[in-house]
mmCIF file of C-alpha atoms in Angstrom:
data_model
loop_
_atom_site.group_PDB
_atom_site.id
_atom_site.type_symbol
_atom_site.label_atom_id
_atom_site.label_comp_id
_atom_site.label_asym_id
_atom_site.label_seq_id
_atom_site.Cartn_x
_atom_site.Cartn_y
_atom_site.Cartn_z
ATOM 1 C CA THR A 17 78.698 65.955 21.166
ATOM 2 C CA ARG A 18 79.401 62.984 23.345
ATOM 3 C CA ARG A 19 81.179 63.466 26.674
ATOM 4 C CA GLY A 20 84.580 65.003 26.020
ATOM 5 C CA GLU A 21 83.909 65.754 22.342
ATOM 6 C CA SER A 22 83.568 69.169 20.789
ATOM 7 C CA ILE A 23 82.237 70.576 17.535
ATOM 8 C CA ASP A 24 84.900 72.466 15.616
ATOM 9 C CA PHE A 25 83.764 75.613 13.814
ATOM 10 C CA LYS A 26 87.245 76.521 12.554
ATOM 11 C CA GLY A 27 87.028 78.357 9.245
ATOM 12 C CA VAL A 28 83.230 78.575 9.234
ATOM 13 C CA HIS A 29 83.071 82.095 10.677
ATOM 14 C CA ASP A 30 85.468 83.538 8.107
ATOM 15 C CA ALA A 31 83.718 81.755 5.260
ATOM 16 C CA LEU A 32 80.325 83.118 6.318
ATOM 17 C CA LEU A 33 81.692 86.668 6.419
ATOM 18 C CA MET A 34 83.016 86.562 2.874
ATOM 19 C CA GLU A 35 82.818 89.823 0.987
ATOM 20 C CA GLU A 36 79.847 90.334 -1.281
ATOM 21 C CA GLY A 37 82.240 90.101 -4.221
ATOM 22 C CA ALA A 38 83.209 86.544 -3.291
ATOM 23 C CA LYS A 39 82.227 83.819 -5.686
ATOM 24 C CA LYS A 40 78.663 82.645 -5.185
ATOM 25 C CA ASN A 41 79.785 78.998 -5.072
ATOM 26 C CA ASP A 42 82.281 79.778 -2.280
ATOM 27 C CA ARG A 43 79.575 81.471 -0.198
ATOM 28 C CA ARG A 44 77.190 78.595 -0.862
ATOM 29 C CA ALA A 45 79.848 76.055 0.206
ATOM 30 C CA ALA A 46 80.498 78.012 3.419
ATOM 31 C CA LYS A 47 76.814 77.950 4.318
ATOM 32 C CA ALA A 48 76.616 74.249 3.487
ATOM 33 C CA ALA A 49 79.554 73.555 5.840
ATOM 34 C CA LEU A 50 77.633 75.184 8.661
ATOM 35 C CA GLY A 51 74.614 72.858 8.361
ATOM 36 C CA PRO A 52 76.187 69.627 9.683
ATOM 37 C CA ARG A 53 77.837 71.479 12.572
ATOM 38 C CA MET A 54 74.547 73.087 13.577
ATOM 39 C CA GLN A 55 72.910 69.654 13.427
ATOM 40 C CA GLU A 56 75.608 68.385 15.820
ATOM 41 C CA VAL A 57 74.931 71.332 18.137
ATOM 42 C CA ALA A 58 71.179 70.603 18.097
ATOM 43 C CA GLU A 59 71.748 66.910 18.830
ATOM 44 C CA SER A 60 74.154 67.713 21.660
ATOM 45 C CA LEU A 61 71.718 70.190 23.201
ATOM 46 C CA SER A 62 68.893 67.681 22.912
ATOM 47 C CA ARG A 63 70.962 64.842 24.355
ATOM 48 C CA GLY A 64 72.739 66.574 27.208
ATOM 49 C CA GLY A 65 71.551 70.167 27.443
ATOM 50 C CA PHE A 66 74.854 71.686 26.279
ATOM 51 C CA ALA A 67 77.274 71.748 23.359
ATOM 52 C CA VAL A 68 81.016 72.429 23.337
ATOM 53 C CA CYS A 69 81.967 74.425 20.239
ATOM 54 C CA ASP A 70 85.653 75.024 19.555
ATOM 55 C CA ASN A 71 86.602 78.010 17.410
ATOM 56 C CA PHE A 72 83.004 79.274 17.429
ATOM 57 C CA ILE A 73 84.240 82.875 17.603
ATOM 58 C CA PRO A 74 87.659 83.630 16.129
ATOM 59 C CA LEU A 75 90.300 84.387 18.777
ATOM 60 C CA GLU A 76 91.127 87.836 17.360
ATOM 61 C CA LEU A 77 87.445 88.838 17.532
ATOM 62 C CA VAL A 78 87.331 87.733 21.191
ATOM 63 C CA ARG A 79 90.481 89.754 21.926
ATOM 64 C CA GLN A 80 89.038 92.839 20.206
ATOM 65 C CA ALA A 81 85.789 92.571 22.197
ATOM 66 C CA ARG A 82 87.743 92.210 25.464
ATOM 67 C CA ARG A 83 89.781 95.343 24.677
ATOM 68 C CA GLU A 84 86.630 97.298 23.895
ATOM 69 C CA MET A 85 84.904 96.119 27.087
ATOM 70 C CA ALA A 86 87.975 96.853 29.232
ATOM 71 C CA ALA A 87 87.943 100.453 27.965
ATOM 72 C CA LEU A 88 84.305 100.775 29.093
ATOM 73 C CA VAL A 89 84.674 99.295 32.607
ATOM 74 C CA PRO A 90 85.756 102.539 34.345
ATOM 75 C CA HIS A 91 82.610 104.262 33.063
ATOM 76 C CA PHE A 92 80.049 101.940 34.648
ATOM 77 C CA GLU A 93 77.938 103.507 37.422
ATOM 78 C CA ALA A 94 76.275 101.999 40.468
ATOM 79 C CA SER A 95 72.704 101.071 39.622
ATOM 80 C CA GLU A 96 69.764 102.812 41.246
ATOM 81 C CA ILE A 97 66.241 101.929 42.286
ATOM 82 C CA TRP A 98 63.130 104.118 42.241
ATOM 83 C CA VAL A 99 61.632 104.896 45.637
ATOM 84 C CA GLY A 100 58.293 106.678 45.669
ATOM 85 C CA LYS A 101 54.558 106.404 45.155
ATOM 86 C CA ASP A 102 54.516 107.221 41.455
ATOM 87 C CA ALA A 103 56.565 108.825 38.698
ATOM 88 C CA ALA A 104 55.854 112.338 39.979
ATOM 89 C CA ALA A 105 56.869 111.782 43.606
ATOM 90 C CA GLY A 106 60.023 109.847 44.332
ATOM 91 C CA ALA A 107 63.720 109.548 43.702
ATOM 92 C CA GLN A 108 66.387 107.306 42.220
ATOM 93 C CA ILE A 109 68.695 106.080 44.985
ATOM 94 C CA GLN A 110 71.574 103.642 45.287
ATOM 95 C CA VAL A 111 70.842 100.689 47.574
ATOM 96 C CA PRO A 112 73.621 98.110 47.055
ATOM 97 C CA ASP A 113 71.867 95.511 49.259
ATOM 98 C CA VAL A 114 68.865 95.633 46.908
ATOM 99 C CA ARG A 115 70.648 96.126 43.607
ATOM 100 C CA GLY A 116 74.426 95.866 43.636
ATOM 101 C CA ASP A 117 75.148 95.766 39.914
ATOM 102 C CA ARG A 118 76.760 98.469 37.801
ATOM 103 C CA VAL A 119 75.400 99.815 34.518
ATOM 104 C CA LEU A 120 76.578 101.694 31.443
ATOM 105 C CA TRP A 121 73.805 103.053 29.233
ATOM 106 C CA MET A 122 74.439 102.385 25.561
ATOM 107 C CA CYS A 123 72.714 103.981 22.566
ATOM 108 C CA GLY A 124 72.351 102.578 19.094
ATOM 109 C CA ALA A 125 70.076 100.990 16.576
ATOM 110 C CA HIS A 126 67.774 98.386 18.045
ATOM 111 C CA GLN A 127 65.944 96.264 15.506
ATOM 112 C CA THR A 128 62.424 95.203 16.370
ATOM 113 C CA PRO A 129 61.049 92.092 14.656
ATOM 114 C CA SER A 130 57.507 93.452 14.677
ATOM 115 C CA ARG A 131 58.598 96.512 12.671
ATOM 116 C CA GLY A 132 61.019 94.807 10.324
ATOM 117 C CA ASP A 133 64.174 96.701 9.612
ATOM 118 C CA VAL A 134 63.071 99.935 11.299
ATOM 119 C CA ALA A 135 65.679 101.273 13.721
ATOM 120 C CA MET A 136 64.347 102.195 17.146
ATOM 121 C CA PHE A 137 66.320 104.743 19.144
ATOM 122 C CA ASP A 138 66.538 105.751 22.769
ATOM 123 C CA SER A 139 66.160 109.516 22.938
ATOM 124 C CA ALA A 140 68.246 109.718 26.133
ATOM 125 C CA GLY A 141 71.585 110.035 24.357
ATOM 126 C CA GLU A 142 73.426 110.782 21.155
ATOM 127 C CA GLN A 143 73.044 108.020 18.586
ATOM 128 C CA PRO A 144 76.058 106.501 16.804
ATOM 129 C CA LYS A 145 76.476 107.755 13.251
ATOM 130 C CA THR A 146 77.183 104.303 11.785
ATOM 131 C CA ARG A 147 74.182 102.044 11.370
ATOM 132 C CA GLY A 148 74.330 98.938 13.533
ATOM 133 C CA MET A 149 76.817 100.412 15.998
ATOM 134 C CA VAL A 150 76.252 100.963 19.687
ATOM 135 C CA ALA A 151 78.167 103.379 21.893
ATOM 136 C CA PRO A 152 77.830 104.910 25.345
ATOM 137 C CA CYS A 153 74.945 107.401 25.446
ATOM 138 C CA SER A 154 77.042 109.904 27.379
ATOM 139 C CA THR A 155 78.943 112.327 25.158
ATOM 140 C CA LYS A 156 81.478 112.797 28.001
ATOM 141 C CA ILE A 157 82.297 109.102 27.989
ATOM 142 C CA LYS A 158 82.484 108.982 24.191
ATOM 143 C CA SER A 159 84.869 111.945 24.251
ATOM 144 C CA LYS A 160 87.149 110.270 26.825
ATOM 145 C CA LEU A 161 87.178 107.032 24.850
ATOM 146 C CA SER A 162 87.995 108.751 21.564
ATOM 147 C CA GLN A 163 90.971 110.514 23.175
ATOM 148 C CA GLY A 164 92.424 107.293 24.518
ATOM 149 C CA GLY A 165 91.354 104.880 21.824
ATOM 150 C CA SER A 166 87.960 104.234 20.380
ATOM 151 C CA ALA A 167 85.656 101.695 21.950
ATOM 152 C CA ARG A 168 82.856 100.759 19.606
ATOM 153 C CA VAL A 169 80.747 97.651 19.745
ATOM 154 C CA SER A 170 78.957 96.183 16.736
ATOM 155 C CA SER A 171 75.452 95.010 17.448
#
């Protein structure tokens, strides 16, 4: 894009997410419509280091993600650092001057390119039942969220 111009992705997202039952020609046309826009993005990045993309993510999807994230905010915890000589002798402590962020551990399927489509799981928490979903590892947090509205994030 040139200064002040943007690349409009309106309609592309919906077309790319067409149901499997959609006509093959419609899906092919949707993918073809994406090509020129991606070329514009590449040229803009090459020329100026950034690209402005209007309607890249549909507004309702953004709103849904914000609602889901807002439901998770109260469950974040202060981060900790490890202090000690080795794994056997030490402790996790909170030191805001060193690490002042907050974390929420999430569990779910993590795809690894080196292993193809094999799902890798963190054993620290309960895994979501639906493939591709992520959810807080803590069953307490999941229980609270399900009572006051589900917060699930697609990976």
